[in-house]
Coordinates of C-alpha atoms in Angstrom, one line a residue:
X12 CA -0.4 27.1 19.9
X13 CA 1.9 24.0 19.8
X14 CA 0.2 20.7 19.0
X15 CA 0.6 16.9 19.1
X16 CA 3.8 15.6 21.0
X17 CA 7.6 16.8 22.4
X18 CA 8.6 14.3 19.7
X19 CA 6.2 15.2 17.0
X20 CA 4.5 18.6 17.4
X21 CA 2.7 21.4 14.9
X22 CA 1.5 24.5 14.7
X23 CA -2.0 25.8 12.9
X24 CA -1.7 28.0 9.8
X25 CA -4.8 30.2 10.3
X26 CA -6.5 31.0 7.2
X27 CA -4.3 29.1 4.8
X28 CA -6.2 28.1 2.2
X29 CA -7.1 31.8 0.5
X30 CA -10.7 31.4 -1.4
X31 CA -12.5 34.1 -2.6
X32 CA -15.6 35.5 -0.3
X33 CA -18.5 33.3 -0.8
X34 CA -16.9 30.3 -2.0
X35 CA -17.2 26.7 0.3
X36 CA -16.3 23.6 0.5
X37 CA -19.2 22.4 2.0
X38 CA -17.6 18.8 2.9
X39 CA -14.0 17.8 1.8
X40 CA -14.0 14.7 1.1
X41 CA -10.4 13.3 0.5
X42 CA -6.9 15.1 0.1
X43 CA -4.0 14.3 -2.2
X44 CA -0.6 15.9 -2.7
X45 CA 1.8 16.1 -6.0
X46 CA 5.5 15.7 -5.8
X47 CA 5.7 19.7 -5.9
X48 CA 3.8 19.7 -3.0
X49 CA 0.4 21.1 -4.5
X50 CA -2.9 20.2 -2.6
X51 CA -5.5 18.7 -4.3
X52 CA -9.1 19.2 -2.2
X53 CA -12.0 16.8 -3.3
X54 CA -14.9 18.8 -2.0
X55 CA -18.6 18.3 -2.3
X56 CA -18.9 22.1 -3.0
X57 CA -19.7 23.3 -6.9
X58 CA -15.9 23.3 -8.1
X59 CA -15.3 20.0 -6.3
X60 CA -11.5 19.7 -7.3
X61 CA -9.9 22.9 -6.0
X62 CA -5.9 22.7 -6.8
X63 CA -3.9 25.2 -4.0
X64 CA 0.3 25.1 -3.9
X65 CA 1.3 24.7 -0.4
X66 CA 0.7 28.7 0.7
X67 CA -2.5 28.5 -0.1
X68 CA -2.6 29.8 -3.3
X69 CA -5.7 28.4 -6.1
X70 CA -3.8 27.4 -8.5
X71 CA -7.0 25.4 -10.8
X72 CA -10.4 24.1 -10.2
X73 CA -11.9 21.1 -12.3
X74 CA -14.6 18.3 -11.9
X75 CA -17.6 20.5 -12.0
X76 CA -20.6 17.9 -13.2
X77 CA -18.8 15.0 -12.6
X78 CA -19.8 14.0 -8.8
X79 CA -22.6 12.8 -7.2
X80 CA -20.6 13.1 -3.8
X81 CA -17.4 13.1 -3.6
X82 CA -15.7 11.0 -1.2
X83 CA -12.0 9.7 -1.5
X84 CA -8.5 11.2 -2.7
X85 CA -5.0 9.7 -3.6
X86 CA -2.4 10.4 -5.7
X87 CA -1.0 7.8 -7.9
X88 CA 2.7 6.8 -8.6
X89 CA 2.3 8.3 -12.2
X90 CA 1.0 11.8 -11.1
X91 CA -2.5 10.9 -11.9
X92 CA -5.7 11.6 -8.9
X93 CA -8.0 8.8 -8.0
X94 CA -11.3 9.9 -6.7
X95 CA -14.0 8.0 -5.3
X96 CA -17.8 8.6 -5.9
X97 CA -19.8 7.4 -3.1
X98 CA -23.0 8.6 -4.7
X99 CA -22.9 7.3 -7.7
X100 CA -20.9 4.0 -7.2
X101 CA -17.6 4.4 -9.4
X102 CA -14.0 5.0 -9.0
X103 CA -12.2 7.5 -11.8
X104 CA -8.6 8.5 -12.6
X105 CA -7.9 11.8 -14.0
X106 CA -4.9 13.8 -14.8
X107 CA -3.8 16.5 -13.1
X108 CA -5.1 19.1 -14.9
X109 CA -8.9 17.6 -14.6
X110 CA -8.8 14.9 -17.7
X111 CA -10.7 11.7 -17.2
X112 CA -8.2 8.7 -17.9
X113 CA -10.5 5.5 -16.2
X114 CA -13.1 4.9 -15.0
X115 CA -13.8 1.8 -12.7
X116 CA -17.6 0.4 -11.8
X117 CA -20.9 1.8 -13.2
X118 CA -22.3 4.6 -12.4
X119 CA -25.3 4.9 -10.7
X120 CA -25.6 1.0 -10.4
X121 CA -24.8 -0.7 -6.8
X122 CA -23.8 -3.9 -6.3
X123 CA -26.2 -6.1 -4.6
X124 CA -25.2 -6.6 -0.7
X125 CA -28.5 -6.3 1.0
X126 CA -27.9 -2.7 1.4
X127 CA -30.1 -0.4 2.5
X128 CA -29.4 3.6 2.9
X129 CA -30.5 5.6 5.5
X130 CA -29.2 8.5 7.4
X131 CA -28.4 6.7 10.5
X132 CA -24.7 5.5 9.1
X133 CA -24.9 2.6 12.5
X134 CA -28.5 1.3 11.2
X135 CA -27.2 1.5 6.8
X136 CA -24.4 -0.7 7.9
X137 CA -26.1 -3.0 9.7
X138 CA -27.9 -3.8 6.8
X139 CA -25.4 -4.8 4.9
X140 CA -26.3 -9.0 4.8
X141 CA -23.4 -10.2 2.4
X142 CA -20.5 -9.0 0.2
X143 CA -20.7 -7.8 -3.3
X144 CA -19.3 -7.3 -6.3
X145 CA -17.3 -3.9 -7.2
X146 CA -19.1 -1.1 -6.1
X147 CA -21.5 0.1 -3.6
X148 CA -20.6 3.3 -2.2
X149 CA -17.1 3.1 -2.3
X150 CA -14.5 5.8 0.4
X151 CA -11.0 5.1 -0.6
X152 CA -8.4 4.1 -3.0
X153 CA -4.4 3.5 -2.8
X154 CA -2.2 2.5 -5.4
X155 CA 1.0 0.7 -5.5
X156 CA 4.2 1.8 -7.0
X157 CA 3.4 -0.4 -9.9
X158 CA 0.3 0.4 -10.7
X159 CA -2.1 -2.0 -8.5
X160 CA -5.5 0.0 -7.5
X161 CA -6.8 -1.3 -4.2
X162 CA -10.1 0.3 -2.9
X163 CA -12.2 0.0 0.2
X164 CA -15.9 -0.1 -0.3
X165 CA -17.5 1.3 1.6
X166 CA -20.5 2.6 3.1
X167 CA -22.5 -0.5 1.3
X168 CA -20.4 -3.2 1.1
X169 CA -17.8 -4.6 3.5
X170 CA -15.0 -5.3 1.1
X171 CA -11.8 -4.2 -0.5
X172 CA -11.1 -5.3 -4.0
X173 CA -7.9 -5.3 -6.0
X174 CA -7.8 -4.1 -9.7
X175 CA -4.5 -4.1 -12.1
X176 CA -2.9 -0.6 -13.8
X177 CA -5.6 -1.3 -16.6
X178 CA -8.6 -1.2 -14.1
X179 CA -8.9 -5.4 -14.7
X180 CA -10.6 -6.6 -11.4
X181 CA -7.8 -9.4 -9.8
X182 CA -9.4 -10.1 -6.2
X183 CA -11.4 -9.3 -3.5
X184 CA -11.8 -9.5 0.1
X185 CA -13.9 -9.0 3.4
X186 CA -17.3 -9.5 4.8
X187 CA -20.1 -7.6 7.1
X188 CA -19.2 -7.7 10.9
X189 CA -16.7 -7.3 13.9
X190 CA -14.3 -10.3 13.5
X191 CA -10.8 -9.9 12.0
X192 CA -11.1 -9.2 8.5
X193 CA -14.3 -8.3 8.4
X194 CA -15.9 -4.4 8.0
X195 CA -18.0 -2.3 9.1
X196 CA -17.5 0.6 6.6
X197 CA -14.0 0.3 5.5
X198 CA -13.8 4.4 5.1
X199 CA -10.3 4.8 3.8
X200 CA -7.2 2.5 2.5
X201 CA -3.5 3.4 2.2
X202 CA -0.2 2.0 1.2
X203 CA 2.5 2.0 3.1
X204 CA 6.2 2.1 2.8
X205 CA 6.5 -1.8 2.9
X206 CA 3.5 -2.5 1.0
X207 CA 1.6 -3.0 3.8
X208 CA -2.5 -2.1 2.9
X209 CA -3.9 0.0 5.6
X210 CA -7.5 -0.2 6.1
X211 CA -9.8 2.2 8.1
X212 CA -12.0 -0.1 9.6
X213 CA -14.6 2.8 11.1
X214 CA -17.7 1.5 12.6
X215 CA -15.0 -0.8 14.2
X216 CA -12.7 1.6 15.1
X217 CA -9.8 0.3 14.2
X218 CA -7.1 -0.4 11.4
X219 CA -6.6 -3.5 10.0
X220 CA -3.2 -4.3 7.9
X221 CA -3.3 -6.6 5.4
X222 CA -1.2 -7.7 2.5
X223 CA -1.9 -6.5 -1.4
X224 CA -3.0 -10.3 -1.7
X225 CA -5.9 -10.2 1.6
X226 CA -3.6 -11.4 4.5
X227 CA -4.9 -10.3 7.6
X228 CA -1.0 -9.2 9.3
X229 CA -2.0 -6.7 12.4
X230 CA -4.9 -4.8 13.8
X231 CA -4.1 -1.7 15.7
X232 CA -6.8 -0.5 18.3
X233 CA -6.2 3.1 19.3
X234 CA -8.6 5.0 17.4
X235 CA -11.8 5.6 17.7
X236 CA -14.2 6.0 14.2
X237 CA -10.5 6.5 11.6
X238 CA -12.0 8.6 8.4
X239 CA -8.4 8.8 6.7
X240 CA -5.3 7.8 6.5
X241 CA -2.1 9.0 5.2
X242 CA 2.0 7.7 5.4
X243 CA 4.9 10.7 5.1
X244 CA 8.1 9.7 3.5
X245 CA 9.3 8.5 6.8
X246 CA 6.5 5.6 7.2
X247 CA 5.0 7.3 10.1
X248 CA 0.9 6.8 9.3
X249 CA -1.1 9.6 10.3
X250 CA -5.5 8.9 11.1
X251 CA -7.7 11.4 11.2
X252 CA -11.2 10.2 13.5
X253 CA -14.2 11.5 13.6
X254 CA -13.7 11.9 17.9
X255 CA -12.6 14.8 16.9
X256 CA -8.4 14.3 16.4
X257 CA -5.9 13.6 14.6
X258 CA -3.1 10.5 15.5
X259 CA 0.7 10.3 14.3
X260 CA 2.0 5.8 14.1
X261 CA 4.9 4.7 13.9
X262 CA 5.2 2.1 11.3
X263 CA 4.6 -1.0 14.3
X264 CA 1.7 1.1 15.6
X265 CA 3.0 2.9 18.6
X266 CA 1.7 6.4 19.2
X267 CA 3.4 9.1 18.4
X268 CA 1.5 12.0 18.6
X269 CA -2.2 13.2 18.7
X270 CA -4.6 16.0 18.9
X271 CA -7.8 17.2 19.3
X272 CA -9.9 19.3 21.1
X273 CA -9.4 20.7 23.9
X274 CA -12.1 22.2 25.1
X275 CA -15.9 21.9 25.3
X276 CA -17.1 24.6 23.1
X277 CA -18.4 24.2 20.0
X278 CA -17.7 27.8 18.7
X279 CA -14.1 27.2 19.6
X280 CA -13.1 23.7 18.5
X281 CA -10.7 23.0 16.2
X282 CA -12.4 20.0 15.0
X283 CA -16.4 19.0 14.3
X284 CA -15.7 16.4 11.9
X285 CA -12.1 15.5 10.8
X286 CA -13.0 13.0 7.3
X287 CA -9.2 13.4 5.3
X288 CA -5.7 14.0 6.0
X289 CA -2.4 13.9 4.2
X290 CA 1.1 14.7 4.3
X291 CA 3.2 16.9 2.4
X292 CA 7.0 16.5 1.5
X293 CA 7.8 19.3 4.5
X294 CA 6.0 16.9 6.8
X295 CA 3.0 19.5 6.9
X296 CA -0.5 17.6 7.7
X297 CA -4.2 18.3 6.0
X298 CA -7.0 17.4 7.6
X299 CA -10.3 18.2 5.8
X300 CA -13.5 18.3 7.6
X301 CA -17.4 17.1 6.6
X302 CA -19.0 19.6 9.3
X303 CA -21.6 20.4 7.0
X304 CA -22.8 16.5 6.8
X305 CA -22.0 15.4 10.4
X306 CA -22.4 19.0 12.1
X307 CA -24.3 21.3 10.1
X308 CA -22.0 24.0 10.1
X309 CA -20.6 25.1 6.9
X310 CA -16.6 26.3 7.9
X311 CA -16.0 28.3 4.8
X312 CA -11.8 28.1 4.4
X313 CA -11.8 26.2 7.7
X314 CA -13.4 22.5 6.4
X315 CA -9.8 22.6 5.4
X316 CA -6.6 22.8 8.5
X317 CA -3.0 22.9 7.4
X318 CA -0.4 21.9 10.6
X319 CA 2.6 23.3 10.1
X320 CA 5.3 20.7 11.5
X321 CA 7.8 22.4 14.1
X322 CA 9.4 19.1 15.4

């Protein structure tokens, strides 16, 4: 089956990521991918970094211990992973082979925003009352080609802060609510080609495109609830939503492609909860899933969807 667009289109790899029987992924929580095209799933499962080449293939699995829950994913200019912790309130950078390099905030300590967690993710944001300091719960994290860590934070705070290569804190930016630059639950952040910081602005639904220095440049309104966000080597900006698709931008925001679901049935959708995407060098897209969280079904090797591109 052909998806997305005449001008953009895919096709689904059944089955591709090849885990042994009885292992899950419970939730993925972000994607990255290395310049030889290796996949790097955060999951909330028991091995929550699983490494796969771009068959499918397990390559390595590290980071067992080290998450509360798992959230974020992104490869960094020098090769290293970036995952966020929204459970435990801390950012850390680790090599590819699973060694800890940084680590950014305190764990288990949540900056003071008025916060208050329930289950209800529309009645935990609305608690929110001001912004704080770096972090509580933080989703995302980008990083420029020199170095600059920018993350989005998050389910308990409403802001996106700035931090140098050596994890010093340079600025912040953002505040509880609906008006331009302002968040409700900035779920994801990306560099683009230009520079440009893309911010998944969910309880919004929308983007928001600022500078690295907090300039508000463009808000793009065709999505509904954006989880993640990725950019191919072509600038085109790919957002997965949790209405159950997936949308392919142009770098000036005009739709290129999309997909979802087509049908009613739950047994046979191909979405319940798209949380992560990325792109690989082939133009193949990601998307990882959190159907356990936001649909109680556990997918197995299906939390995680690999499009093949065909056009």
């Amino acid at each position: 089956m052909r998806y997305g667009s005449e001008r953009l289109s895919f096709e689904l790899v059944s089955d591709w990521a090849r885990v042994p029987e009885g292992w899950s992924f419970v939730d993925i929580g972000g994607l990255a991918i290395d310049p030889e095209d290796n996949v790097y799933v955060l999951s909330r499962s028991d091995r929550p970094v699983l490494v796969f080449n771009r068959d499918g293939e397990i390559l390595r699995h590290w980071g067992e211990g080290l998450f509360r829950r798992a959230h974020g994913a992104r490869l960094a200019p020098d090769g290293a992973i970036f995952c966020t912790d929204d459970g435990d309130h801390f950012v850390a950078k680790f090599s590819r082979e699973g060694d800890l390099m940084m680590t950014l905030g305190q764990k288990g300590m949540p900056s003071d925003t008025g916060y208050h967690h329930t289950w209800d993710v529309f009645q935990s944001t609305s608690t929110i009352t001001h912004a704080g300091t770096p972090f509580n719960r933080p989703t995302g994290v980008a990083i420029t080609p020199d170095g600059d860590i920018f993350i989005s934070d998050g389910y308990g705070n409403c802001r996106i802060h700035h931090f140098d290569a050596t994890g010093a804190l340079q600025n912040s930016w953002g505040a509880p609510g609906g008006q331009p630059g302002c968040f409700r639950l900035p779920h994801d952040i990306a560099v683009d080609l230009s520079g440009r910081l893309l911010v998944a602005d969910r309880e919004n639904s929308r983007i928001q495109i600022f500078t690295q220095h907090g300039t508000l440049l463009d808000i793009w309104h065709d999505v509904i609830r954006p989880t993640g966000i990725g950019v191919d080597a072509d600038g085109r900006i790919y957002v997965s939503e949790l209405c159950l698709r997936v949308s392919v931008f142009s770098t000036e925001g005009e739709l290129l492609s999309r997909w979802g679901n087509s049908g009613s049935s739950r047994d046979e959708a191909l979405f319940l909860a798209p949380h992560a995407v990325a792109v690989d060098s082939h133009g193949d897209i990601y998307v990882g899933e959190v159907s356990k969280t936001h649909a109680g079904t556990d997918r197995g090797a299906d939390t995680i969807h690999k499009f093949r591109r065909i056009r």
